[in-house]
Coordinates of C-alpha atoms (C1' of nucleotides) in Angstrom, one line a residue:
Chain A
M1 CA 49.9 52.8 67.9
F2 CA 52.9 54.8 67.1
N3 CA 54.5 53.7 63.9
P4 CA 58.1 53.2 64.8
V5 CA 59.2 55.3 61.8
E6 CA 59.5 52.1 59.9
T7 CA 62.7 50.3 60.8
P8 CA 64.8 50.7 57.7
P9 CA 66.7 47.7 56.5
V10 CA 69.8 49.1 58.0
K11 CA 72.2 46.3 58.7
P12 CA 73.2 46.1 62.4
T13 CA 76.8 46.8 61.4
G14 CA 77.6 49.5 58.9
E15 CA 78.8 46.9 56.4
T16 CA 77.1 46.1 53.1
G17 CA 75.7 42.8 52.0
S18 CA 77.3 39.4 52.1
A19 CA 81.0 38.8 52.3
T20 CA 81.0 37.7 48.7
Q21 CA 79.5 41.0 47.5
Q22 CA 81.9 43.0 49.6
A23 CA 84.8 41.1 48.1
Y24 CA 83.3 41.6 44.7
A25 CA 82.9 45.3 45.1
A26 CA 86.4 45.7 46.6
L27 CA 88.1 43.6 43.9
R28 CA 86.3 45.2 41.1
R29 CA 87.3 48.6 42.3
M30 CA 90.9 47.5 42.7
I31 CA 91.0 46.3 39.2
V32 CA 89.3 49.2 37.6
I33 CA 91.4 51.9 39.2
G34 CA 94.5 49.9 38.4
E35 CA 95.5 49.0 42.0
L36 CA 95.8 45.5 40.5
S37 CA 97.8 45.6 37.2
P38 CA 96.7 44.0 34.0
G39 CA 97.7 40.4 33.8
E40 CA 98.6 40.2 37.4
K41 CA 98.3 36.9 39.1
L42 CA 95.5 36.9 41.7
K43 CA 96.5 34.5 44.5
I44 CA 93.6 33.5 46.6
D45 CA 95.5 33.4 49.8
T46 CA 96.9 36.9 49.3
L47 CA 93.5 38.4 48.5
R48 CA 92.0 36.5 51.4
K49 CA 94.3 38.3 53.7
T50 CA 94.0 41.7 52.0
L51 CA 90.2 41.6 52.1
D52 CA 90.2 39.9 55.5
T53 CA 87.7 37.3 54.5
G54 CA 87.6 33.6 53.6
A55 CA 88.6 31.8 50.5
S56 CA 85.1 31.0 49.4
P57 CA 83.9 34.6 49.0
V58 CA 87.1 35.6 47.2
R59 CA 86.7 32.7 44.8
E60 CA 83.1 33.5 44.2
A61 CA 83.8 37.1 43.7
L62 CA 86.5 36.3 41.1
S63 CA 84.0 34.0 39.3
L64 CA 81.6 36.9 39.1
L65 CA 84.4 39.2 37.8
V66 CA 85.2 36.7 35.0
S67 CA 81.8 37.5 33.5
D68 CA 82.6 41.2 33.6
Q69 CA 85.7 40.4 31.7
L70 CA 87.8 42.0 34.3
V71 CA 89.3 38.7 35.4
E72 CA 90.5 35.7 33.5
R73 CA 90.4 32.2 34.7
L74 CA 93.2 29.8 33.8
D75 CA 92.1 26.3 33.7
Q76 CA 93.5 25.0 37.0
R77 CA 96.0 27.7 37.5
G78 CA 93.9 30.2 39.3
F79 CA 92.9 33.7 38.3
R80 CA 94.6 36.8 36.9
T81 CA 93.4 40.2 36.0
A82 CA 92.4 40.8 32.4
S83 CA 95.3 41.8 30.2
A84 CA 95.2 45.2 28.5
S85 CA 96.2 45.9 25.0
R86 CA 95.7 48.4 22.3
G87 CA 93.6 46.0 20.3
N88 CA 91.4 45.3 23.3
F89 CA 90.9 48.9 23.9
E90 CA 89.9 49.7 20.4
E91 CA 87.5 46.8 20.4
I92 CA 85.8 48.2 23.5
L93 CA 85.6 51.6 22.0
M94 CA 84.1 50.3 18.8
L95 CA 81.5 48.2 20.6
R96 CA 80.7 51.1 22.9
C97 CA 80.0 53.3 19.9
H98 CA 77.6 50.8 18.4
L99 CA 75.8 49.6 21.5
E100 CA 75.4 53.0 23.1
E101 CA 74.1 54.4 19.8
M102 CA 71.4 51.8 19.8
A103 CA 70.6 52.3 23.5
L104 CA 70.5 56.1 23.2
R105 CA 68.2 56.0 20.2
R106 CA 65.8 53.8 22.0
S107 CA 66.0 55.9 25.1
I108 CA 65.2 59.0 23.2
T109 CA 62.3 57.3 21.6
S110 CA 60.7 55.8 24.7
G111 CA 62.0 58.0 27.5
N112 CA 59.4 59.8 29.5
Q113 CA 59.5 63.1 31.4
N114 CA 60.8 61.4 34.5
W115 CA 63.7 60.1 32.5
E116 CA 64.4 63.5 31.1
E117 CA 64.5 65.0 34.6
S118 CA 66.8 62.3 35.8
L119 CA 69.3 63.2 33.1
V120 CA 69.3 66.8 34.1
L121 CA 69.9 65.8 37.7
A122 CA 72.7 63.4 36.9
H123 CA 74.3 66.1 34.7
H124 CA 74.0 68.6 37.5
R125 CA 75.5 66.3 40.1
M126 CA 78.5 65.6 37.8
G127 CA 79.1 69.3 37.4
R128 CA 79.0 69.9 41.1
Q129 CA 81.5 67.2 41.9
N130 CA 85.0 68.4 42.5
R131 CA 87.2 66.7 40.0
D132 CA 90.1 66.3 42.3
D133 CA 88.3 63.4 43.9
V134 CA 88.8 61.2 40.9
E135 CA 86.8 58.2 42.0
A136 CA 83.8 60.3 43.1
F137 CA 83.8 62.1 39.8
E138 CA 84.1 58.9 37.9
E139 CA 81.1 57.6 39.7
R140 CA 79.0 60.6 38.7
H141 CA 80.3 60.6 35.2
K142 CA 79.2 57.0 34.9
A143 CA 75.9 57.8 36.4
F144 CA 75.3 60.5 33.8
H145 CA 76.2 58.3 30.9
M146 CA 74.2 55.5 32.1
A147 CA 71.2 57.7 32.7
L148 CA 71.3 58.7 29.1
L149 CA 70.8 55.0 28.2
S150 CA 68.6 54.0 31.0
A151 CA 65.3 54.4 29.2
C152 CA 66.3 52.1 26.4
D153 CA 64.0 49.4 27.8
S154 CA 66.4 46.6 27.3
P155 CA 68.1 45.3 30.5
I156 CA 70.5 43.1 28.6
L157 CA 71.7 45.9 26.3
L158 CA 72.1 48.1 29.4
K159 CA 74.1 45.4 31.0
F160 CA 76.4 45.2 28.0
C161 CA 76.9 49.0 28.0
N162 CA 77.6 49.0 31.7
Q163 CA 80.2 46.3 31.3
L164 CA 81.9 48.0 28.4
Y165 CA 81.8 51.3 30.2
D166 CA 83.7 49.8 33.1
L167 CA 86.2 48.2 30.9
N168 CA 86.8 51.5 29.3
V169 CA 87.2 53.3 32.6
R170 CA 89.9 50.9 33.5
Y171 CA 91.9 52.1 30.5
R172 CA 91.4 55.7 31.5
Y173 CA 93.0 54.9 34.9
L174 CA 95.7 52.8 33.2
A175 CA 96.7 55.7 31.0
G176 CA 97.0 57.7 34.1
R177 CA 95.6 61.2 34.3
A178 CA 99.1 62.4 33.5
S179 CA 100.2 63.7 30.1
G180 CA 97.7 66.5 30.2
Y181 CA 94.7 64.3 30.2
Q182 CA 91.4 66.1 30.3
K183 CA 92.9 69.2 28.7
R184 CA 89.9 69.1 26.4
D185 CA 86.8 70.7 27.7
V186 CA 84.6 67.7 28.3
S187 CA 82.1 69.7 30.2
N188 CA 80.8 71.4 27.1
E189 CA 80.6 68.1 25.4
H190 CA 78.4 66.7 28.1
A191 CA 76.2 69.7 28.1
D192 CA 75.8 69.4 24.3
I193 CA 74.9 65.7 24.5
L194 CA 72.4 66.5 27.2
A195 CA 70.8 69.3 25.2
A196 CA 70.4 67.3 22.1
T197 CA 69.0 64.4 24.1
V198 CA 66.4 66.5 25.9
E199 CA 65.4 68.0 22.6
R200 CA 64.9 64.5 21.4
N201 CA 67.2 65.0 18.5
A202 CA 68.4 61.5 18.2
N203 CA 70.8 62.0 15.3
L204 CA 72.5 64.9 16.8
A205 CA 72.7 63.4 20.3
V206 CA 74.2 60.2 18.9
E207 CA 76.7 62.1 16.8
R208 CA 77.8 64.1 19.8
L209 CA 78.0 61.1 22.0
I210 CA 80.1 59.1 19.6
S211 CA 82.3 62.1 18.9
H212 CA 82.8 62.4 22.6
Y213 CA 83.9 58.8 22.9
R214 CA 86.1 58.9 19.8
Q215 CA 88.0 61.9 21.0
T216 CA 88.9 60.5 24.4
G217 CA 89.5 57.2 22.6
D218 CA 92.0 58.7 20.2
F219 CA 93.8 60.3 23.1
L220 CA 94.0 57.0 25.0
T221 CA 95.1 55.2 21.9
A222 CA 97.9 57.6 21.4
Q223 CA 99.0 56.7 25.0
F224 CA 99.7 53.2 23.8
D225 CA 102.3 54.5 21.4
T226 CA 104.1 56.6 24.0
P227 CA 104.5 54.3 26.9
E228 CA 105.9 57.0 29.1
Chain B
M1 CA 114.3 5.3 19.4
F2 CA 110.7 4.5 18.9
N3 CA 108.5 7.5 19.4
P4 CA 105.8 6.2 21.8
V5 CA 103.1 7.6 19.5
E6 CA 103.2 10.8 21.6
T7 CA 101.1 10.4 24.7
P8 CA 98.2 12.7 24.0
P9 CA 96.9 14.9 26.9
V10 CA 94.2 12.5 27.5
K11 CA 93.1 12.7 31.1
P12 CA 93.6 9.5 33.0
T13 CA 89.9 9.2 33.5
G14 CA 87.5 10.0 30.7
E15 CA 86.3 13.0 32.6
T16 CA 86.8 16.6 31.6
G17 CA 88.4 19.3 33.6
S18 CA 87.8 20.4 37.1
A19 CA 84.7 19.6 39.1
T20 CA 83.6 23.2 38.7
Q21 CA 83.7 23.1 35.0
Q22 CA 81.9 19.8 34.9
A23 CA 79.2 21.2 37.1
Y24 CA 79.1 24.3 34.9
A25 CA 78.6 22.4 31.7
A26 CA 76.0 20.1 33.3
L27 CA 74.0 22.9 34.8
R28 CA 74.2 25.0 31.7
R29 CA 72.9 22.1 29.6
M30 CA 70.1 21.4 32.1
I31 CA 68.9 25.0 32.0
V32 CA 69.2 25.4 28.2
I33 CA 67.3 22.3 27.3
G34 CA 64.7 23.1 30.0
E35 CA 65.3 20.3 32.3
L36 CA 65.3 23.1 34.9
S37 CA 62.3 25.3 34.4
P38 CA 62.5 29.1 34.3
G39 CA 62.3 30.7 37.7
E40 CA 63.0 27.4 39.4
K41 CA 64.7 27.5 42.7
L42 CA 68.2 26.0 42.6
K43 CA 68.9 24.5 45.9
I44 CA 72.6 23.9 46.4
D45 CA 72.1 20.7 48.3
T46 CA 69.8 19.2 45.7
L47 CA 72.2 20.0 42.9
R48 CA 75.1 18.8 44.9
K49 CA 73.5 15.4 45.0
T50 CA 72.3 15.4 41.4
L51 CA 75.7 16.2 40.1
D52 CA 77.4 14.1 42.7
T53 CA 79.9 16.8 43.7
G54 CA 80.6 19.2 46.5
A55 CA 78.9 22.5 47.3
S56 CA 81.8 24.7 46.3
P57 CA 81.9 23.6 42.7
V58 CA 78.1 23.9 42.4
R59 CA 78.1 27.4 43.9
E60 CA 81.0 28.5 41.7
A61 CA 79.3 27.1 38.6
L62 CA 76.2 29.0 39.5
S63 CA 78.1 32.2 39.8
L64 CA 79.5 31.6 36.4
L65 CA 76.0 31.1 35.0
V66 CA 74.9 34.3 36.5
S67 CA 77.1 36.1 34.0
D68 CA 75.5 34.1 31.2
Q69 CA 72.2 35.4 32.4
L70 CA 70.9 31.9 32.7
V71 CA 70.8 32.1 36.5
E72 CA 69.8 34.8 38.8
R73 CA 71.2 35.4 42.2
L74 CA 69.0 36.6 45.0
D75 CA 70.8 38.6 47.6
Q76 CA 71.1 36.0 50.4
R77 CA 68.4 33.8 49.2
G78 CA 70.4 31.6 46.8
F79 CA 70.0 31.1 43.1
R80 CA 67.2 30.5 40.6
T81 CA 67.1 29.9 36.9
A82 CA 66.4 33.0 34.8
S83 CA 62.8 33.7 34.3
A84 CA 61.4 33.6 30.8
S85 CA 59.0 36.1 29.4
R86 CA 57.8 37.3 26.0
G87 CA 59.5 40.6 26.6
N88 CA 62.7 38.9 27.4
F89 CA 62.5 36.8 24.3
E90 CA 61.8 39.7 22.1
E91 CA 64.7 41.6 23.6
I92 CA 67.0 38.8 22.9
L93 CA 65.8 38.5 19.3
M94 CA 66.2 42.3 18.8
L95 CA 69.8 42.3 20.2
R96 CA 70.7 39.2 18.2
C97 CA 69.6 40.9 15.0
H98 CA 71.7 43.9 15.7
L99 CA 74.8 42.3 17.1
E100 CA 74.9 39.4 14.6
E101 CA 74.5 41.9 11.8
M102 CA 77.5 43.8 13.0
A103 CA 79.5 40.6 13.5
L104 CA 78.6 39.1 10.1
R105 CA 79.5 42.3 8.2
R106 CA 82.9 42.3 9.9
S107 CA 83.4 38.7 9.3
I108 CA 82.6 39.1 5.6
T109 CA 85.0 42.0 5.4
S110 CA 88.0 40.4 7.1
G111 CA 87.4 36.7 6.8
N112 CA 90.0 34.8 4.8
Q113 CA 89.9 31.7 2.8
N114 CA 90.3 29.5 5.8
W115 CA 87.3 31.0 7.4
E116 CA 85.3 30.5 4.2
E117 CA 86.2 26.8 4.2
S118 CA 85.2 26.4 7.9
L119 CA 81.8 27.7 7.0
V120 CA 81.3 25.2 4.3
L121 CA 82.4 22.5 6.6
A122 CA 80.1 23.5 9.4
H123 CA 77.2 23.7 7.1
H124 CA 77.9 20.3 5.7
R125 CA 78.2 18.8 9.2
M126 CA 74.9 20.4 10.2
G127 CA 73.2 18.9 7.1
R128 CA 74.6 15.4 7.8
Q129 CA 73.3 15.4 11.4
N130 CA 70.2 13.5 11.9
R131 CA 67.6 15.9 13.3
D132 CA 66.1 13.3 15.6
D133 CA 69.0 13.7 17.9
V134 CA 67.9 17.2 18.9
E135 CA 70.9 18.1 21.1
A136 CA 73.4 16.9 18.6
F137 CA 71.7 18.9 15.9
E138 CA 71.5 22.0 18.0
E139 CA 75.2 21.7 18.7
R140 CA 76.0 21.7 14.9
H141 CA 73.4 24.4 14.3
K142 CA 75.1 26.6 16.7
A143 CA 78.5 25.8 15.3
F144 CA 77.4 26.9 11.9
H145 CA 75.9 30.2 13.1
M146 CA 78.9 30.9 15.2
A147 CA 81.2 30.1 12.3
L148 CA 79.6 32.8 10.3
L149 CA 80.5 35.3 12.9
S150 CA 83.9 33.9 13.9
A151 CA 86.0 36.1 11.6
C152 CA 84.6 39.3 13.0
D153 CA 87.8 39.8 14.9
S154 CA 86.2 41.0 18.1
P155 CA 86.2 38.5 20.9
I156 CA 83.9 40.5 23.1
L157 CA 81.3 40.8 20.3
L158 CA 81.6 37.1 19.7
K159 CA 81.0 36.4 23.4
F160 CA 77.9 38.5 23.4
C161 CA 76.5 36.8 20.3
N162 CA 77.3 33.4 21.9
Q163 CA 75.5 34.3 25.0
L164 CA 72.5 35.6 23.2
Y165 CA 72.4 32.6 21.0
D166 CA 72.2 30.3 24.0
L167 CA 69.5 32.4 25.6
N168 CA 67.6 32.0 22.4
V169 CA 68.1 28.3 22.1
R170 CA 66.6 28.0 25.6
Y171 CA 63.4 29.5 24.3
R172 CA 63.3 27.1 21.4
Y173 CA 63.4 24.2 23.9
L174 CA 60.8 25.9 26.1
A175 CA 58.4 26.3 23.2
G176 CA 58.9 22.6 22.7
R177 CA 59.3 21.2 19.3
A178 CA 55.6 20.5 19.3
S179 CA 53.0 22.4 17.4
G180 CA 54.5 21.8 14.1
Y181 CA 57.8 23.5 14.8
Q182 CA 60.3 23.4 12.0
K183 CA 57.6 22.9 9.4
R184 CA 59.4 25.7 7.6
D185 CA 62.3 24.6 5.5
V186 CA 65.2 26.0 7.4
S187 CA 67.7 24.0 5.4
N188 CA 67.2 26.3 2.4
E189 CA 67.5 29.3 4.5
H190 CA 70.9 28.1 5.8
A191 CA 72.1 27.3 2.4
D192 CA 71.1 30.8 1.1
I193 CA 72.9 32.5 4.0
L194 CA 76.0 30.5 3.3
A195 CA 75.9 31.3 -0.4
A196 CA 75.5 35.0 0.1
T197 CA 78.3 35.0 2.7
V198 CA 80.7 33.0 0.6
E199 CA 80.0 35.4 -2.3
R200 CA 80.9 38.2 0.2
N201 CA 77.6 39.9 -0.5
A202 CA 77.2 41.4 3.0
N203 CA 73.8 43.1 2.5
L204 CA 72.2 40.0 1.1
A205 CA 73.8 37.8 3.7
V206 CA 72.6 40.0 6.6
E207 CA 69.2 40.3 5.1
R208 CA 68.8 36.6 4.9
L209 CA 70.3 36.0 8.3
I210 CA 68.0 38.5 10.0
S211 CA 65.0 37.2 8.1
H212 CA 65.9 33.7 9.2
Y213 CA 65.9 34.9 12.9
R214 CA 62.8 36.9 12.5
Q215 CA 60.8 34.1 11.1
T216 CA 61.7 31.6 13.8
G217 CA 61.3 34.4 16.2
D218 CA 57.7 35.2 15.1
F219 CA 56.9 31.6 15.5
L220 CA 58.1 31.4 19.0
T221 CA 56.5 34.7 19.9
A222 CA 53.2 33.2 18.8
Q223 CA 53.8 30.4 21.2
F224 CA 53.6 32.8 24.1
D225 CA 50.0 33.7 23.1
T226 CA 48.9 30.0 22.9
P227 CA 50.3 28.4 26.0
E228 CA 49.3 24.9 25.0
Chain C
dA1 C1' 126.6 21.4 28.5
dA2 C1' 121.7 20.5 26.9
dG3 C1' 117.7 18.0 27.7
dA4 C1' 114.7 15.2 30.3
dT5 C1' 113.1 13.2 34.7
dC6 C1' 111.9 13.3 39.3
dC7 C1' 111.0 15.2 43.8
dA8 C1' 109.6 18.7 47.0
dC9 C1' 107.1 22.9 47.5
dA10 C1' 103.4 26.1 46.6
dA11 C1' 99.0 27.1 45.0
dT12 C1' 94.5 25.9 43.7
dT13 C1' 90.6 23.3 44.3
dT14 C1' 87.5 20.6 46.9
dC15 C1' 85.2 18.7 51.0
dG16 C1' 82.9 18.5 55.6
dA17 C1' 81.2 21.2 59.2
dT18 C1' 79.7 25.5 61.5
dA19 C1' 77.4 29.9 61.8
dT20 C1' 73.9 33.1 59.8
dT21 C1' 70.0 34.0 57.6
dT22 C1' 65.5 33.2 55.7
dT23 C1' 61.4 30.7 55.6
dT24 C1' 57.7 28.2 57.6
dA25 C1' 54.5 27.3 61.0
dA26 C1' 52.3 27.5 65.2
dG27 C1' 50.6 30.2 69.1
dT28 C1' 48.9 34.4 71.0
dT29 C1' 46.5 38.7 71.3
dA30 C1' 43.4 42.4 69.9
Chain D
dT1 C1' 39.3 36.2 62.2
dA2 C1' 43.3 38.7 61.1
dA3 C1' 47.6 40.3 62.3
dC4 C1' 51.6 40.1 65.1
dT5 C1' 55.0 37.7 67.5
dT6 C1' 57.9 33.8 68.5
dA7 C1' 60.0 29.5 67.9
dA8 C1' 61.6 25.7 65.0
dA9 C1' 63.3 24.1 60.5
dA10 C1' 65.6 24.5 56.3
dA11 C1' 68.7 26.6 53.3
dT12 C1' 72.5 29.6 52.4
dA13 C1' 76.9 31.5 53.2
dT14 C1' 81.3 31.0 55.3
dC15 C1' 85.2 28.9 57.3
dG16 C1' 89.3 25.8 58.1
dA17 C1' 91.5 21.8 56.6
dA18 C1' 92.6 17.9 53.3
dA19 C1' 93.4 16.4 48.6
dT20 C1' 94.5 17.4 44.1
dT21 C1' 97.2 19.7 40.7
dG22 C1' 100.8 22.7 38.8
dT23 C1' 105.7 24.6 39.4
dG24 C1' 110.6 25.1 39.7
dG25 C1' 114.9 23.3 40.9
dA26 C1' 118.2 19.7 41.3
dT27 C1' 119.9 15.4 39.5
dC28 C1' 120.9 12.2 36.1
dT29 C1' 121.5 10.9 31.3
dT30 C1' 123.1 11.6 26.5

DNA sequence: AAGATCCACAATTTCGATATTTTTAAGTTA
DNA sequence: TAACTTAAAAATATCGAAATTGTGGATCTT
């Protein structure tokens, strides 16, 4: 009998997943890219209309976002986006340096050849992505950084890193790409991190990774002092 | 005029907060103490009846618990409690050692006298608590350990530690207090940790804290090999 | 006028019911 | 007998409306 090419789990409609997950993805994106400002009140009814869905999915999506620390819940006064502050940013940076160091070291220790190749691939894809499409580039940038840590063999650690990464990206968007952001040549930094990692030189790789974060971090911190 | 003793914000009824938060607290407790087994299916309707509340609060509470990693969400197939495994336990133990070390060092560096006193108090309260009331003791035990970290000046780190702590407590309950648990004299260990901390001897305090975790950890790990 | 109290409005939260989806089980065919 | 299909049952996910709770403005008191 002809195998009908195996019907893929393509949803009848082109949409993705449940209403809750759609709302979650949409809200998450809006918060990370700054379409929703820090500390902004999130009225259920407004969001319901914006996302064209019911109140339940919105409410559930917001609950999920609370755990990501992108949304704060106020007792019985609804939700608001997480506030942004210099202190919060520095905290995120500090934790990222610690946790990603841990994850990277473990990855380098236990990563196999398959992991190694996935790194090269992720790096290549990032390089090929036109940087004018900011969101697309950010996606590949994240993919590269997460690939570095992906072999750490600790789902929880990976989850923490992922969370912190997103919180950090938000600050990048908030700072705006203005003011000559990205004047530095980050491409070289990425290449150097990749090289040290592939060579399994943990100390060097960690040093480069952290230096990479600290430099962009210092830049963003400076933005807090010069509001405009 | 007589000041009417200042009406405290005591809720008219003795209950606490919204239905969602009540459900959240109740479910959390049930999972941590093992009243709900690892991997158990969590049927909304059943929980709705058990907690005597609506489906919305239950659903929202479960969403909150997903972030705590105490509950897993299955695409469109509802919720279940997080599964337990030796690997997962060892991961939690490992992360706890790393993160609590970081937090404790920071606490010792920046903690003030007020913090110091809160430690002594928490330790005292733990000692006074009858250990036959397991839940009450666990609460004070947690309070003591969290007090140690509370001056780390990093809310996110604290949140991570809190989360990991609860995940770990769950394994303690799962292992059951059977099999001669707590034969070791943990009271001395606590006292030693407190002493080193108050003396601001970070290296010693961290060493004792981690040793404390590793010992109970090794015990629990052994439980996995001897199911009964 | 300053402060407190009350009332009407708005928003959140919760409930009951409906619509999908998944799971189970039976029935049919090779 | 095993696998595939089909139908019924159960559970989840979602919606729309009611009930609870917070908010801001106007009124009254000091």
